[in-house]
Amino acid sequence: MTAPADRYTVISADCHAGADLLDYRPYLETRHHDAFDAWAATYVNPYADLLADTADRNWNSERRIEELERDGIVAEVVFPNTIPPFFPSASLMAPAPTREEFEQRWAGLRAHNRWLADFCAAAPGRRAGVFQILLNDVEEAVEEIRWAADAGLKGGLLLPGTPPGSGLPELYSSAYDPIWRTCAELGVPVNHHAGSASPPLGDEPAARAVFMVETTWFSHRALWHLVFGGAFRKHPDLKLVLTEQGSGWIPGVLDMLDYYHARLVRAATKANTAESKFGAGLADSMGKGPSTVWRENCFVGASFMRPHEVPLRDRIGLDKIMWGSDYPHDEGTYPYTREALRIAYAGLPRDEIAAMVGGNTARVYGFDLGLLDPIAARVGPTVAEIDEPLKEPPADATSPVFAPGASVRVW
């Protein structure tokens, strides 16, 4: 099957979904039902978008398909969004304070994962579900990875962060080797999503602003932790995807990591210098340099890619970039995905656009283009449409891609 002659096959590498709160109950073991009922009766959802009349976009399969198709999108990688059972606010929180709460939160994540498998099965070939784990118990995490792979959750694993104060080993720790080994063995992508690694900062206006400034940086840390920790040397088939963290930072960070790698490895050969201890053993433990690891093992879920990032695509790696709509979030591009694609990609070669908006995502997550191309021939944005520069953003658009200054393309 070849791609549609005049349309793009758009696969969003960043969407979100989850069950309505009470709909998780059937996916829990019965021994947790009483505790779940007590928890649900007092739970106050902290997220306005999960209380609005549009919240069912998270779990209404038919509505999602209809809205995504209307927006020109034929398939999606599905990250979590709603609150799993027994969590205080979100599934990306630091570990539970007690063993009982830890066991309950694991049960809640398993309930979400099992709901997600059914949700993906409701649209065969059009959803790659991203399942959740906790890092407190590596053996349990490995067991869940194997279950998820068998259940067909092709979106892979959502890697929790280890923010300061979490009490967990850092991501470079060899404690997590069984997780990397299992993911590499089973072809399961490891995804790290923005917002999953920041420490709690409070609710003051300054704290919220600082969170916005720092949240992507805390998420970026997974890259250098796994690189310097040798995860890719030990497991060459491991795939890491960094999603909704922007993409313009990548060339500069790779330059920085290459610099420190070369500097520390070189220093380790000079035992009489003060810096030699910082590079001791690094060359043997991590293997290839950071830029090489990026080229061979890493990808970016470049949600609503901004125009100023597009000229960096060759330095990032054209085969690394996977566009995402962030549906159904307010900051996502729905219902103006076509306009968002125009503002970023108008005037680029067609094959480059095709790779970034769908081809790369199909390859990384195993989507069947033979199934999706005929749908795109019906609903996908046309080549001519995306090639037309966007002069004015939609007046009611809420995505940052349309924010003042975001549309300036720096060549």
Short mmCIF file of C-alpha atoms in Angstrom, two decimals:
data_model
loop_
_atom_site.label_atom_id
_atom_site.label_comp_id
_atom_site.label_asym_id
_atom_site.label_seq_id
_atom_site.Cartn_x
_atom_site.Cartn_y
_atom_site.Cartn_z
CA MET A 1 0.00 0.00 0.00
CA THR A 2 1.35 3.42 -0.94
CA ALA A 3 0.62 6.70 0.76
CA PRO A 4 -2.34 8.77 -0.52
CA ALA A 5 -1.40 10.69 -3.64
CA ASP A 6 -2.44 14.11 -2.36
CA ARG A 7 -2.79 13.73 1.42
CA TYR A 8 -0.65 13.17 4.50
CA THR A 9 -1.09 10.23 6.83
CA VAL A 10 -1.02 12.00 10.19
CA ILE A 11 -0.39 9.94 13.33
CA SER A 12 -0.28 11.87 16.59
CA ALA A 13 2.65 10.71 18.74
CA ASP A 14 1.16 12.44 21.77
CA CYS A 15 -2.47 12.04 22.81
CA HIS A 16 -3.98 11.28 26.22
CA ALA A 17 -6.80 9.11 27.53
CA GLY A 18 -8.11 7.35 30.59
CA ALA A 19 -11.30 5.95 32.08
CA ASP A 20 -13.95 7.89 33.90
CA LEU A 21 -13.20 7.48 37.60
CA LEU A 22 -15.76 4.83 38.50
CA ASP A 23 -15.13 2.89 35.30
CA TYR A 24 -11.81 1.72 36.70
CA ARG A 25 -13.59 -0.37 39.35
CA PRO A 26 -14.25 -3.44 37.14
CA TYR A 27 -10.55 -3.58 36.31
CA LEU A 28 -9.52 -3.84 39.97
CA GLU A 29 -9.20 -7.12 41.79
CA THR A 30 -12.28 -7.60 43.99
CA ARG A 31 -10.18 -7.39 47.16
CA HIS A 32 -9.61 -3.72 46.37
CA HIS A 33 -13.27 -2.83 45.74
CA ASP A 34 -14.16 -1.68 49.26
CA ALA A 35 -11.06 0.50 49.48
CA PHE A 36 -11.78 1.88 46.02
CA ASP A 37 -15.37 2.77 46.95
CA ALA A 38 -14.13 4.63 50.03
CA TRP A 39 -11.43 6.43 48.04
CA ALA A 40 -13.76 7.39 45.18
CA ALA A 41 -16.43 8.72 47.55
CA THR A 42 -14.08 11.39 48.91
CA TYR A 43 -11.82 12.01 45.91
CA VAL A 44 -11.76 15.58 44.60
CA ASN A 45 -10.45 15.83 41.05
CA PRO A 46 -7.89 18.66 40.82
CA TYR A 47 -8.11 19.07 37.05
CA ALA A 48 -10.76 21.33 35.54
CA ASP A 49 -10.58 19.61 32.15
CA LEU A 50 -11.58 16.31 33.77
CA LEU A 51 -14.67 17.96 35.28
CA ALA A 52 -15.83 19.77 32.15
CA ASP A 53 -18.52 18.51 29.80
CA THR A 54 -15.77 17.64 27.33
CA ALA A 55 -14.06 15.24 29.75
CA ASP A 56 -15.48 12.23 27.93
CA ARG A 57 -13.00 12.84 25.14
CA ASN A 58 -10.70 10.81 27.39
CA TRP A 59 -12.80 7.64 27.24
CA ASN A 60 -15.48 8.05 24.56
CA SER A 61 -13.98 5.97 21.77
CA GLU A 62 -16.43 6.98 19.06
CA ARG A 63 -16.14 10.67 19.89
CA ARG A 64 -12.33 10.51 19.75
CA ILE A 65 -12.30 8.83 16.35
CA GLU A 66 -14.78 11.31 14.95
CA GLU A 67 -12.96 14.38 16.30
CA LEU A 68 -9.48 13.17 15.38
CA GLU A 69 -10.59 12.29 11.85
CA ARG A 70 -12.23 15.69 11.50
CA ASP A 71 -8.87 17.14 12.55
CA GLY A 72 -7.04 15.08 9.91
CA ILE A 73 -5.51 12.50 12.30
CA VAL A 74 -5.88 8.78 11.61
CA ALA A 75 -4.10 7.18 14.59
CA GLU A 76 -2.62 8.07 17.96
CA VAL A 77 -0.10 7.15 20.63
CA VAL A 78 -2.15 7.22 23.82
CA PHE A 79 -0.51 8.45 27.04
CA PRO A 80 -2.41 8.45 30.36
CA ASN A 81 -4.54 11.39 31.43
CA THR A 82 -7.21 10.62 34.01
CA ILE A 83 -6.52 9.73 37.63
CA PRO A 84 -6.02 6.02 38.34
CA PRO A 85 -7.48 4.57 41.55
CA PHE A 86 -5.81 5.41 44.86
CA PHE A 87 -3.63 8.23 43.60
CA PRO A 88 -3.81 11.61 45.33
CA SER A 89 -3.67 13.67 42.14
CA ALA A 90 -1.83 11.98 39.29
CA SER A 91 -0.17 8.74 38.31
CA LEU A 92 3.17 10.49 37.87
CA MET A 93 3.54 11.24 41.57
CA ALA A 94 6.48 10.12 43.68
CA PRO A 95 6.16 6.76 45.46
CA ALA A 96 3.47 6.06 48.03
CA PRO A 97 4.43 6.72 51.64
CA THR A 98 3.34 3.32 53.02
CA ARG A 99 3.45 -0.28 51.79
CA GLU A 100 -0.35 -0.51 51.79
CA GLU A 101 -0.70 2.65 49.70
CA PHE A 102 2.03 1.42 47.38
CA GLU A 103 0.16 -1.84 46.79
CA GLN A 104 -3.05 0.07 46.15
CA ARG A 105 -1.41 2.42 43.67
CA TRP A 106 0.08 -0.52 41.81
CA ALA A 107 -3.42 -1.99 41.66
CA GLY A 108 -4.69 1.35 40.34
CA LEU A 109 -2.05 1.48 37.60
CA ARG A 110 -2.81 -2.09 36.60
CA ALA A 111 -6.48 -1.18 36.37
CA HIS A 112 -5.61 1.70 34.06
CA ASN A 113 -3.38 -0.49 31.91
CA ARG A 114 -6.10 -3.12 31.53
CA TRP A 115 -8.70 -0.48 30.71
CA LEU A 116 -6.28 0.98 28.15
CA ALA A 117 -5.81 -2.40 26.46
CA ASP A 118 -9.58 -2.61 25.95
CA PHE A 119 -9.74 1.01 24.80
CA CYS A 120 -7.07 0.38 22.17
CA ALA A 121 -8.76 -2.83 21.07
CA ALA A 122 -11.91 -0.79 20.38
CA ALA A 123 -10.07 0.87 17.46
CA PRO A 124 -7.82 -1.87 16.06
CA GLY A 125 -4.57 -0.57 14.57
CA ARG A 126 -5.34 3.05 15.38
CA ARG A 127 -4.15 3.35 18.99
CA ALA A 128 -0.80 2.53 20.56
CA GLY A 129 -1.39 2.57 24.30
CA VAL A 130 1.35 3.70 26.70
CA PHE A 131 1.17 1.73 29.94
CA GLN A 132 2.29 2.78 33.41
CA ILE A 133 4.60 1.32 36.04
CA LEU A 134 6.13 2.34 39.36
CA LEU A 135 9.84 2.10 40.06
CA ASN A 136 9.66 1.05 43.72
CA ASP A 137 9.59 -2.64 42.88
CA VAL A 138 11.57 -3.53 39.76
CA GLU A 139 10.37 -7.15 39.69
CA GLU A 140 6.74 -6.01 39.65
CA ALA A 141 7.59 -3.50 36.93
CA VAL A 142 9.13 -6.22 34.76
CA GLU A 143 6.08 -8.42 35.27
CA GLU A 144 3.80 -5.59 34.16
CA ILE A 145 5.97 -4.86 31.11
CA ARG A 146 5.63 -8.48 30.00
CA TRP A 147 1.87 -8.40 30.56
CA ALA A 148 1.51 -5.16 28.58
CA ALA A 149 3.53 -6.47 25.66
CA ASP A 150 1.35 -9.58 25.53
CA ALA A 151 -1.76 -7.38 25.76
CA GLY A 152 -0.74 -5.45 22.63
CA LEU A 153 -0.01 -2.07 24.23
CA LYS A 154 2.35 -1.00 21.46
CA GLY A 155 2.88 2.50 22.81
CA GLY A 156 5.34 1.12 25.33
CA LEU A 157 6.25 2.05 28.87
CA LEU A 158 5.75 5.43 30.53
CA LEU A 159 8.90 5.94 32.57
CA PRO A 160 8.23 7.76 35.85
CA GLY A 161 10.65 10.42 36.91
CA THR A 162 12.85 10.32 39.99
CA PRO A 163 12.54 13.93 41.15
CA PRO A 164 14.62 15.27 44.02
CA GLY A 165 13.17 14.00 47.28
CA SER A 166 11.50 10.94 45.77
CA GLY A 167 13.73 8.51 47.65
CA LEU A 168 14.19 6.43 44.50
CA PRO A 169 17.53 5.54 42.91
CA GLU A 170 18.40 7.89 40.07
CA LEU A 171 17.57 6.70 36.56
CA TYR A 172 21.23 6.00 35.83
CA SER A 173 21.25 3.38 38.60
CA SER A 174 21.96 -0.24 37.67
CA ALA A 175 18.93 -1.10 39.82
CA TYR A 176 16.77 -0.48 36.75
CA ASP A 177 18.74 -2.75 34.39
CA PRO A 178 16.01 -5.44 34.43
CA ILE A 179 13.54 -2.85 33.13
CA TRP A 180 15.82 -1.73 30.28
CA ARG A 181 16.69 -5.35 29.45
CA THR A 182 13.04 -6.43 29.30
CA CYS A 183 12.01 -3.45 27.14
CA ALA A 184 14.89 -4.07 24.72
CA GLU A 185 14.12 -7.79 24.56
CA LEU A 186 10.43 -7.24 23.82
CA GLY A 187 10.82 -4.19 21.56
CA VAL A 188 8.94 -1.99 24.05
CA PRO A 189 9.68 1.75 23.67
CA VAL A 190 10.55 3.62 26.86
CA ASN A 191 8.69 6.95 26.89
CA HIS A 192 9.46 9.87 29.16
CA HIS A 193 6.79 12.58 29.09
CA ALA A 194 7.08 16.16 30.27
CA GLY A 195 5.70 16.78 33.74
CA SER A 196 6.72 13.37 35.05
CA ALA A 197 9.93 14.31 36.83
CA SER A 198 9.49 17.70 38.50
CA PRO A 199 9.65 18.04 42.28
CA PRO A 200 6.65 19.57 44.07
CA LEU A 201 6.95 23.35 44.13
CA GLY A 202 3.72 24.50 45.77
CA ASP A 203 0.83 26.63 44.50
CA GLU A 204 2.10 30.20 44.67
CA PRO A 205 2.06 32.13 41.37
CA ALA A 206 5.86 32.08 41.29
CA ALA A 207 5.91 28.33 41.90
CA ARG A 208 3.59 27.73 38.97
CA ALA A 209 5.73 29.92 36.72
CA VAL A 210 8.90 28.18 37.85
CA PHE A 211 7.25 24.82 37.15
CA MET A 212 6.56 25.88 33.57
CA VAL A 213 10.16 27.03 33.12
CA GLU A 214 11.74 23.95 34.68
CA THR A 215 9.40 21.07 33.89
CA THR A 216 10.93 20.21 30.54
CA TRP A 217 14.46 20.41 31.95
CA PHE A 218 13.62 17.89 34.65
CA SER A 219 12.20 15.65 31.93
CA HIS A 220 15.31 16.06 29.76
CA ARG A 221 17.39 14.54 32.57
CA ALA A 222 16.27 11.04 31.59
CA LEU A 223 18.36 11.36 28.42
CA TRP A 224 21.71 11.98 30.08
CA HIS A 225 20.94 9.62 32.97
CA LEU A 226 20.37 6.69 30.63
CA VAL A 227 23.24 7.67 28.33
CA PHE A 228 25.86 8.10 31.05
CA GLY A 229 24.40 5.18 32.99
CA GLY A 230 25.21 2.81 30.11
CA ALA A 231 21.66 1.60 29.48
CA PHE A 232 22.23 1.67 25.72
CA ARG A 233 25.63 -0.02 25.92
CA LYS A 234 24.11 -2.92 27.82
CA HIS A 235 20.94 -2.99 25.72
CA PRO A 236 21.65 -1.75 22.17
CA ASP A 237 18.06 -2.35 21.04
CA LEU A 238 16.56 -0.08 23.72
CA LYS A 239 14.46 2.82 22.36
CA LEU A 240 13.93 6.05 24.32
CA VAL A 241 11.26 8.56 23.31
CA LEU A 242 11.16 12.02 24.91
CA THR A 243 7.67 13.46 24.45
CA GLU A 244 6.14 16.93 24.86
CA GLN A 245 9.44 18.45 25.91
CA GLY A 246 10.01 20.51 22.77
CA SER A 247 12.71 19.62 20.27
CA GLY A 248 14.78 22.77 19.73
CA TRP A 249 16.89 22.01 22.80
CA ILE A 250 18.24 18.73 21.44
CA PRO A 251 21.20 19.89 19.28
CA GLY A 252 22.58 22.12 22.02
CA VAL A 253 22.18 19.49 24.73
CA LEU A 254 23.86 16.85 22.57
CA ASP A 255 26.77 19.25 21.99
CA MET A 256 27.01 19.75 25.75
CA LEU A 257 26.85 16.03 26.52
CA ASP A 258 29.47 15.26 23.87
CA TYR A 259 31.72 17.91 25.40
CA TYR A 260 31.45 16.49 28.91
CA HIS A 261 31.82 12.93 27.65
CA ALA A 262 35.04 13.73 25.75
CA ARG A 263 36.38 15.90 28.55
CA LEU A 264 35.78 13.34 31.30
CA VAL A 265 37.02 10.36 29.31
CA ARG A 266 40.16 12.27 28.43
CA ALA A 267 40.64 13.43 32.03
CA ALA A 268 40.41 9.83 33.26
CA THR A 269 43.65 9.04 31.41
CA LYS A 270 45.53 11.65 33.44
CA ALA A 271 45.57 10.28 36.96
CA ASN A 272 47.47 13.22 38.41
CA THR A 273 44.72 15.77 37.69
CA ALA A 274 41.95 16.85 40.04
CA GLU A 275 39.32 16.10 37.36
CA SER A 276 40.42 12.54 36.64
CA LYS A 277 38.13 11.05 39.27
CA PHE A 278 35.04 12.46 37.53
CA GLY A 279 35.71 10.42 34.40
CA ALA A 280 36.99 7.26 36.04
CA GLY A 281 35.37 4.23 34.44
CA LEU A 282 32.99 6.31 32.33
CA ALA A 283 34.22 5.17 28.90
CA ASP A 284 33.80 1.50 29.77
CA SER A 285 30.47 1.87 31.57
CA MET A 286 28.59 4.00 29.04
CA GLY A 287 30.05 2.89 25.70
CA LYS A 288 29.30 5.12 22.71
CA GLY A 289 29.19 8.89 22.91
CA PRO A 290 25.93 10.81 23.47
CA SER A 291 25.36 11.93 19.86
CA THR A 292 25.89 8.38 18.61
CA VAL A 293 23.43 7.04 21.18
CA TRP A 294 20.91 9.68 20.09
CA ARG A 295 21.25 8.67 16.44
CA GLU A 296 20.91 4.97 17.19
CA ASN A 297 18.41 4.78 20.05
CA CYS A 298 16.45 7.97 20.70
CA PHE A 299 13.40 9.81 19.33
CA VAL A 300 11.40 12.91 20.16
CA GLY A 301 7.63 13.21 20.43
CA ALA A 302 7.67 16.80 19.19
CA SER A 303 4.17 17.82 20.14
CA PHE A 304 2.82 20.72 18.06
CA MET A 305 6.31 21.45 16.72
CA ARG A 306 6.93 25.19 16.58
CA PRO A 307 8.29 27.01 13.53
CA HIS A 308 11.55 28.03 15.19
CA GLU A 309 12.33 24.34 15.81
CA VAL A 310 11.78 23.24 12.23
CA PRO A 311 15.09 24.57 10.79
CA LEU A 312 16.89 22.34 13.31
CA ARG A 313 15.29 19.17 11.96
CA ASP A 314 18.46 17.91 10.27
CA ARG A 315 20.51 18.40 13.44
CA ILE A 316 17.81 16.73 15.53
CA GLY A 317 17.48 13.98 12.93
CA LEU A 318 14.66 14.04 10.44
CA ASP A 319 14.02 10.37 11.20
CA LYS A 320 13.70 11.15 14.93
CA ILE A 321 10.89 13.70 14.92
CA MET A 322 7.31 12.60 15.62
CA TRP A 323 4.64 15.29 15.58
CA GLY A 324 1.83 15.17 18.17
CA SER A 325 -1.45 17.00 18.70
CA ASP A 326 -1.71 16.55 22.50
CA TYR A 327 -5.43 15.79 22.15
CA PRO A 328 -7.59 16.35 24.19
CA HIS A 329 -5.60 18.93 26.20
CA ASP A 330 -6.38 22.62 25.89
CA GLU A 331 -2.79 23.25 24.82
CA GLY A 332 -3.21 20.73 22.04
CA THR A 333 -3.87 21.60 18.42
CA TYR A 334 -7.47 20.29 18.17
CA PRO A 335 -9.53 21.46 16.33
CA TYR A 336 -6.88 23.38 14.40
CA THR A 337 -4.36 20.68 13.58
CA ARG A 338 -4.27 21.59 9.90
CA GLU A 339 -3.46 25.19 10.80
CA ALA A 340 -0.79 24.03 13.26
CA LEU A 341 0.82 21.90 10.57
CA ARG A 342 0.74 24.81 8.14
CA ILE A 343 2.34 27.22 10.59
CA ALA A 344 5.21 24.79 11.17
CA TYR A 345 5.72 22.96 7.90
CA ALA A 346 4.47 25.07 4.98
CA GLY A 347 7.06 25.13 2.20
CA LEU A 348 9.01 22.05 3.32
CA PRO A 349 9.62 19.07 1.02
CA ARG A 350 6.69 16.69 1.02
CA ASP A 351 8.72 13.63 2.03
CA GLU A 352 10.10 15.45 5.07
CA ILE A 353 6.63 16.47 6.22
CA ALA A 354 5.33 12.95 5.67
CA ALA A 355 8.09 11.53 7.86
CA MET A 356 7.52 13.97 10.74
CA VAL A 357 3.71 13.83 10.80
CA GLY A 358 3.32 10.08 10.54
CA GLY A 359 6.02 7.97 8.95
CA ASN A 360 8.44 8.06 11.86
CA THR A 361 5.69 7.36 14.39
CA ALA A 362 4.51 4.37 12.38
CA ARG A 363 8.03 2.96 12.38
CA VAL A 364 8.74 3.51 16.08
CA TYR A 365 5.40 2.27 17.39
CA GLY A 366 4.56 -0.34 14.79
CA PHE A 367 1.53 1.21 13.10
CA ASP A 368 0.46 -0.45 9.85
CA LEU A 369 0.40 2.17 7.10
CA GLY A 370 -1.39 -0.30 4.88
CA LEU A 371 -4.34 0.06 7.25
CA LEU A 372 -4.00 3.79 7.87
CA ASP A 373 -3.25 5.18 4.40
CA PRO A 374 -6.76 4.43 3.06
CA ILE A 375 -8.24 6.31 6.03
CA ALA A 376 -5.87 9.21 5.36
CA ALA A 377 -7.00 9.22 1.73
CA ARG A 378 -10.42 10.14 3.11
CA VAL A 379 -9.65 12.47 6.04
CA GLY A 380 -5.97 13.49 5.92
CA PRO A 381 -4.86 17.07 5.23
CA THR A 382 -3.98 17.66 1.62
CA VAL A 383 -0.47 18.38 0.44
CA ALA A 384 -1.60 21.66 -1.10
CA GLU A 385 -3.34 22.69 2.09
CA ILE A 386 -0.28 22.20 4.32
CA ASP A 387 1.95 23.92 1.78
CA GLU A 388 -0.04 27.16 2.16
CA PRO A 389 1.55 29.42 4.84
CA LEU A 390 -0.80 30.41 7.64
CA LYS A 391 -1.21 34.17 7.71
CA GLU A 392 -3.39 34.51 10.79
CA PRO A 393 -3.92 31.99 13.62
CA PRO A 394 -7.50 31.05 14.51
CA ALA A 395 -8.87 33.61 16.94
CA ASP A 396 -10.01 31.04 19.51
CA ALA A 397 -7.01 28.68 19.25
CA THR A 398 -5.51 27.73 22.63
CA SER A 399 -2.38 25.82 21.61
CA PRO A 400 1.00 27.47 22.34
CA VAL A 401 1.94 26.83 18.73
CA PHE A 402 -0.27 29.84 17.93
CA ALA A 403 1.04 32.00 20.81
CA PRO A 404 2.52 35.42 19.97
CA GLY A 405 6.10 34.94 18.86
CA ALA A 406 5.74 31.18 18.43
CA SER A 407 5.05 31.55 14.73
CA VAL A 408 8.33 33.29 13.94
CA ARG A 409 10.45 30.96 11.86
CA VAL A 410 14.17 31.59 12.30
CA TRP A 411 16.15 30.44 9.29
#
